[in-house]
PDB file of C-alpha atoms in Angstrom:
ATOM      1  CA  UNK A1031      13.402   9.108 -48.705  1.00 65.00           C
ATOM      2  CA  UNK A1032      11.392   6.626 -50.672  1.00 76.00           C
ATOM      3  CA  UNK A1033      14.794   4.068 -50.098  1.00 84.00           C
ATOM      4  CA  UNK A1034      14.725   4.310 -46.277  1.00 84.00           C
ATOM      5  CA  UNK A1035      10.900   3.660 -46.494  1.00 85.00           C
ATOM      6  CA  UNK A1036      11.122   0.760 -48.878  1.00 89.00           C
ATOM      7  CA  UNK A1037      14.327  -0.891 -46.833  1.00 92.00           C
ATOM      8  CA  UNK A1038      11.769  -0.341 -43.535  1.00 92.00           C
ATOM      9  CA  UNK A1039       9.005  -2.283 -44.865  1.00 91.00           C
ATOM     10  CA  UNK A1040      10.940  -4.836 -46.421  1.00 93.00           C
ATOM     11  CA  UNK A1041      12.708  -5.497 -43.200  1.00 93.00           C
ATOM     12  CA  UNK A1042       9.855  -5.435 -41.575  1.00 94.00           C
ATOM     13  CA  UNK A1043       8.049  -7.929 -43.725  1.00 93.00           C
ATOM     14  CA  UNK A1044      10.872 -10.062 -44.031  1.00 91.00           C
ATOM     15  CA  UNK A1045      11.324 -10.218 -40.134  1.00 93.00           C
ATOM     16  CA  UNK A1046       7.628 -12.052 -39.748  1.00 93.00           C
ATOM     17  CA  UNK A1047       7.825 -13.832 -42.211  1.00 91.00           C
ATOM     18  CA  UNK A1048       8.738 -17.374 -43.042  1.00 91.00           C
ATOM     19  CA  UNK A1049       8.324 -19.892 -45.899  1.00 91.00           C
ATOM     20  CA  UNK A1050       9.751 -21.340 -48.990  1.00 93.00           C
ATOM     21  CA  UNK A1051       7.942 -18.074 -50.841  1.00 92.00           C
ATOM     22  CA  UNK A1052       9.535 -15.395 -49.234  1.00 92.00           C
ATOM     23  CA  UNK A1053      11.358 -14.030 -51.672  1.00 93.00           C
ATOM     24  CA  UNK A1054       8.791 -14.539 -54.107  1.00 94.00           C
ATOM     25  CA  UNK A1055       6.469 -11.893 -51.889  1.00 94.00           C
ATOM     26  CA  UNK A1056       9.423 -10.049 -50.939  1.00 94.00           C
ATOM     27  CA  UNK A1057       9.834  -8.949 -54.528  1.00 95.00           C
ATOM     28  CA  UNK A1058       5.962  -8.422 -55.423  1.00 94.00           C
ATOM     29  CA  UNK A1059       5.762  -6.235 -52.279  1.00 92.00           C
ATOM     30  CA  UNK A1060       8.900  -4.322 -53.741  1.00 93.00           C
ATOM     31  CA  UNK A1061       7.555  -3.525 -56.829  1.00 92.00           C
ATOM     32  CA  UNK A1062       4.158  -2.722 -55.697  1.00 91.00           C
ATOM     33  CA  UNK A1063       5.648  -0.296 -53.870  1.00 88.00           C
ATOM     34  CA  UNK A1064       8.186   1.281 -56.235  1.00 88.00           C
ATOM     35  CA  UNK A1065       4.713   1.782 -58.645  1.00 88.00           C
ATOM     36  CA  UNK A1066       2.816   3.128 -56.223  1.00 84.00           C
ATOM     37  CA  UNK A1067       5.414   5.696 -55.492  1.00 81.00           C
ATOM     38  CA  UNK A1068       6.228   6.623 -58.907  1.00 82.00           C
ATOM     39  CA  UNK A1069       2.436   6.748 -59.866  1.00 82.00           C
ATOM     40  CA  UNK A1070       2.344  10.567 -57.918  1.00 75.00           C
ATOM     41  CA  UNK A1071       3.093   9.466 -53.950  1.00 75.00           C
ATOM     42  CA  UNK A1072       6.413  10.719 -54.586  1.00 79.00           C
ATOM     43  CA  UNK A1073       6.902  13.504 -51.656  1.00 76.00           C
ATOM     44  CA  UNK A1074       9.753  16.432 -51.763  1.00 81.00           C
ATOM     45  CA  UNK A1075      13.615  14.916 -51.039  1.00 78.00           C
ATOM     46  CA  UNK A1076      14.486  18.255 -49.798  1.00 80.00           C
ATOM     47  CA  UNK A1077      15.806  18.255 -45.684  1.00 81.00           C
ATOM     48  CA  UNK A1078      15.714  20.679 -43.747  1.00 82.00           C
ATOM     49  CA  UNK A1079      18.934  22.107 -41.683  1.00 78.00           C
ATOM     50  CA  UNK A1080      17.691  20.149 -38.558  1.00 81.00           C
ATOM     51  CA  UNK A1081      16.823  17.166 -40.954  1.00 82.00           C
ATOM     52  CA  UNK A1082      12.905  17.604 -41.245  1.00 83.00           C
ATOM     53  CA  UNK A1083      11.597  16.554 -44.584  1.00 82.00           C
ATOM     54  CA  UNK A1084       9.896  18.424 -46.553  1.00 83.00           C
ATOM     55  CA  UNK A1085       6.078  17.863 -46.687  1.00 79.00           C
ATOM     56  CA  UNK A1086       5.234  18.976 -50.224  1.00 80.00           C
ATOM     57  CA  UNK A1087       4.741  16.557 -53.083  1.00 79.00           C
ATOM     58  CA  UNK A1088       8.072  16.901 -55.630  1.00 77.00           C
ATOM     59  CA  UNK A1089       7.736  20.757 -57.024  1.00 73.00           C
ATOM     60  CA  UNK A1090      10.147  23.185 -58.144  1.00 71.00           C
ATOM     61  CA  UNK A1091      11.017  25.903 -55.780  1.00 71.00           C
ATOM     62  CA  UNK A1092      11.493  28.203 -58.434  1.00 62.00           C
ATOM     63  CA  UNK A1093      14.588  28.117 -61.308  1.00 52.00           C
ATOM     64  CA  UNK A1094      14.934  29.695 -64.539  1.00 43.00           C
ATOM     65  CA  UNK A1095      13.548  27.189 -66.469  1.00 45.00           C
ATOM     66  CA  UNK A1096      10.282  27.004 -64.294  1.00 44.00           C
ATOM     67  CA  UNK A1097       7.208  27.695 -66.448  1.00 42.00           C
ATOM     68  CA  UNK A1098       5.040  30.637 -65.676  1.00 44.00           C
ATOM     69  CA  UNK A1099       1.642  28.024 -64.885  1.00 48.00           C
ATOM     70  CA  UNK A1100       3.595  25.814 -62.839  1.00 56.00           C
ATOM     71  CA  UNK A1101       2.626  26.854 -58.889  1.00 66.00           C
ATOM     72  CA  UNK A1102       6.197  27.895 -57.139  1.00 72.00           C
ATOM     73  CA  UNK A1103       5.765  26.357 -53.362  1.00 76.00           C
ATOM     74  CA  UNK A1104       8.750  27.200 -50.744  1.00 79.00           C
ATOM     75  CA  UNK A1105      10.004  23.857 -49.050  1.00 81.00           C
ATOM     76  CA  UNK A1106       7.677  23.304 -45.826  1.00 80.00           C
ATOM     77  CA  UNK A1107       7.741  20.664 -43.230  1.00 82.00           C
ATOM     78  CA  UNK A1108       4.480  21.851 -41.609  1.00 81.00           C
ATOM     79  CA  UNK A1109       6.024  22.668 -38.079  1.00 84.00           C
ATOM     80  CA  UNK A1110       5.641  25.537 -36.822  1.00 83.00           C
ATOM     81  CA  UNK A1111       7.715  27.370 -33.584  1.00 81.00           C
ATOM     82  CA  UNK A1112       7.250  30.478 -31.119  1.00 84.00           C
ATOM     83  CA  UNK A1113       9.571  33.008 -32.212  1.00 78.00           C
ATOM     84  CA  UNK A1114      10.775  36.160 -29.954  1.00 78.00           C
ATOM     85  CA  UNK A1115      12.154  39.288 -31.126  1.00 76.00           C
ATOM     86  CA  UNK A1116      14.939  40.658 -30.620  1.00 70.00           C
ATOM     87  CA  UNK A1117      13.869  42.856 -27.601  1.00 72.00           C
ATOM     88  CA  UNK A1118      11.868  40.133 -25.695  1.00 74.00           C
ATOM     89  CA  UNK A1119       8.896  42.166 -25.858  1.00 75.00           C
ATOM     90  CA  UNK A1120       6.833  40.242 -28.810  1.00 77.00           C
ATOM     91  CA  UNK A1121       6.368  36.842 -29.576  1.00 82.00           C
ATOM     92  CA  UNK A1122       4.398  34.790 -32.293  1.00 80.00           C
ATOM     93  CA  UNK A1123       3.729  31.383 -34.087  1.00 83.00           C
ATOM     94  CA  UNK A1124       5.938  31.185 -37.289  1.00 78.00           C
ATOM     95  CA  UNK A1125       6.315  28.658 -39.661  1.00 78.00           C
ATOM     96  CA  UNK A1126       9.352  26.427 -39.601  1.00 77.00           C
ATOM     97  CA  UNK A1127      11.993  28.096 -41.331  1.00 76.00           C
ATOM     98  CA  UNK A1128      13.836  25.321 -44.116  1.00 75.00           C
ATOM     99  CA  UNK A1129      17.113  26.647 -45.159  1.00 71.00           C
ATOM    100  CA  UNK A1130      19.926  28.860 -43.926  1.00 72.00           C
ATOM    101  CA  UNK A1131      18.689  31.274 -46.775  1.00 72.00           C
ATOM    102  CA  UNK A1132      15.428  31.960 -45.074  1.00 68.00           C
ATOM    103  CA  UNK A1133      16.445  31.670 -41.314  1.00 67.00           C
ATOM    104  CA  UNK A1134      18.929  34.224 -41.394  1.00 66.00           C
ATOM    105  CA  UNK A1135      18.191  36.522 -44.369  1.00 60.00           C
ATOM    106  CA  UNK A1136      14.902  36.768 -45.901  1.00 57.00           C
ATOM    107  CA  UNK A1137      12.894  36.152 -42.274  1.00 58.00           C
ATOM    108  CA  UNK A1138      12.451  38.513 -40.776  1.00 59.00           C
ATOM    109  CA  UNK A1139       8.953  38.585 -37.982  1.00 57.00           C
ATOM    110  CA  UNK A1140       9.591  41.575 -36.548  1.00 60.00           C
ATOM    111  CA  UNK A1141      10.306  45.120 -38.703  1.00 62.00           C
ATOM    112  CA  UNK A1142      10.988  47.217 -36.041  1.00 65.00           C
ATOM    113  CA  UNK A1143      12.364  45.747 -33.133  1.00 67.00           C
ATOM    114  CA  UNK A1144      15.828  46.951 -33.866  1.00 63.00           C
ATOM    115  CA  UNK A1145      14.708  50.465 -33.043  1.00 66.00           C
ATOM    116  CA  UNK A1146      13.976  49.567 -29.395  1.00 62.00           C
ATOM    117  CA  UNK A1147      17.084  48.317 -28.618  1.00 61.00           C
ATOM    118  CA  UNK A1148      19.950  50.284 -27.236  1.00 63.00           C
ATOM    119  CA  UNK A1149      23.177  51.216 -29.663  1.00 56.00           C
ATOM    120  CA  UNK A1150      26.473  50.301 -28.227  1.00 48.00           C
TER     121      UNK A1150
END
């Protein structure tokens, strides 16, 4: 993420710019921001299955060698979408749901839906 931001304000500062000191300035405003970014403005590189980023500074979403102090924070990309049940009846404001893992097994808005609906 930080490379497609760098690349868009280099191009962008290159492309109104002019002068024998270009590069010179091109290369300061480089590594000002590489340090800037690696001085804690470094955000999350995870992507989401549509391809939202995630919102969170870098953090661990929990492994085993995570240490017990250390805050475990689920990838979020701050959207949020109206989500239906199964039976049409109820429908609510959910937060965005990041990876296949938690779309399709451990979300689950509605408990008991499934009983309203007809077997086959």
């Amino acid at each position: 993420m930080h490379k497609a931001h760098l690349e868009k304000a280099l191009g962008a500062f290159s492309s109104m710019v002019k002068g024998p000191a270009v590069q010179l300035y091109l290369k300061k405003l480089e590594e000002e921001c590489t340090s800037i970014w690696s001085s804690g403005r470094q955000l999350c590189d995870a992507v989401s299955l549509t391809g939202k980023s995630c919102m969170h500074q870098r953090h661990d979403v929990g492994s085993c060698n995570q240490l017990a102090q250390d805050e475990i924070k689920p990838h979020s990309s701050g959207f949020v979408f109206l989500h239906a049940c199964a039976c049409g009846r109820l429908r609510r404001l959910c937060a965005y749901l990041f990876d296949f893992e938690a779309a399709n097994v451990t979300s689950s808005c509605y408990q008991e839906c499934d009983k309203l609906l007809s077997t086959i």
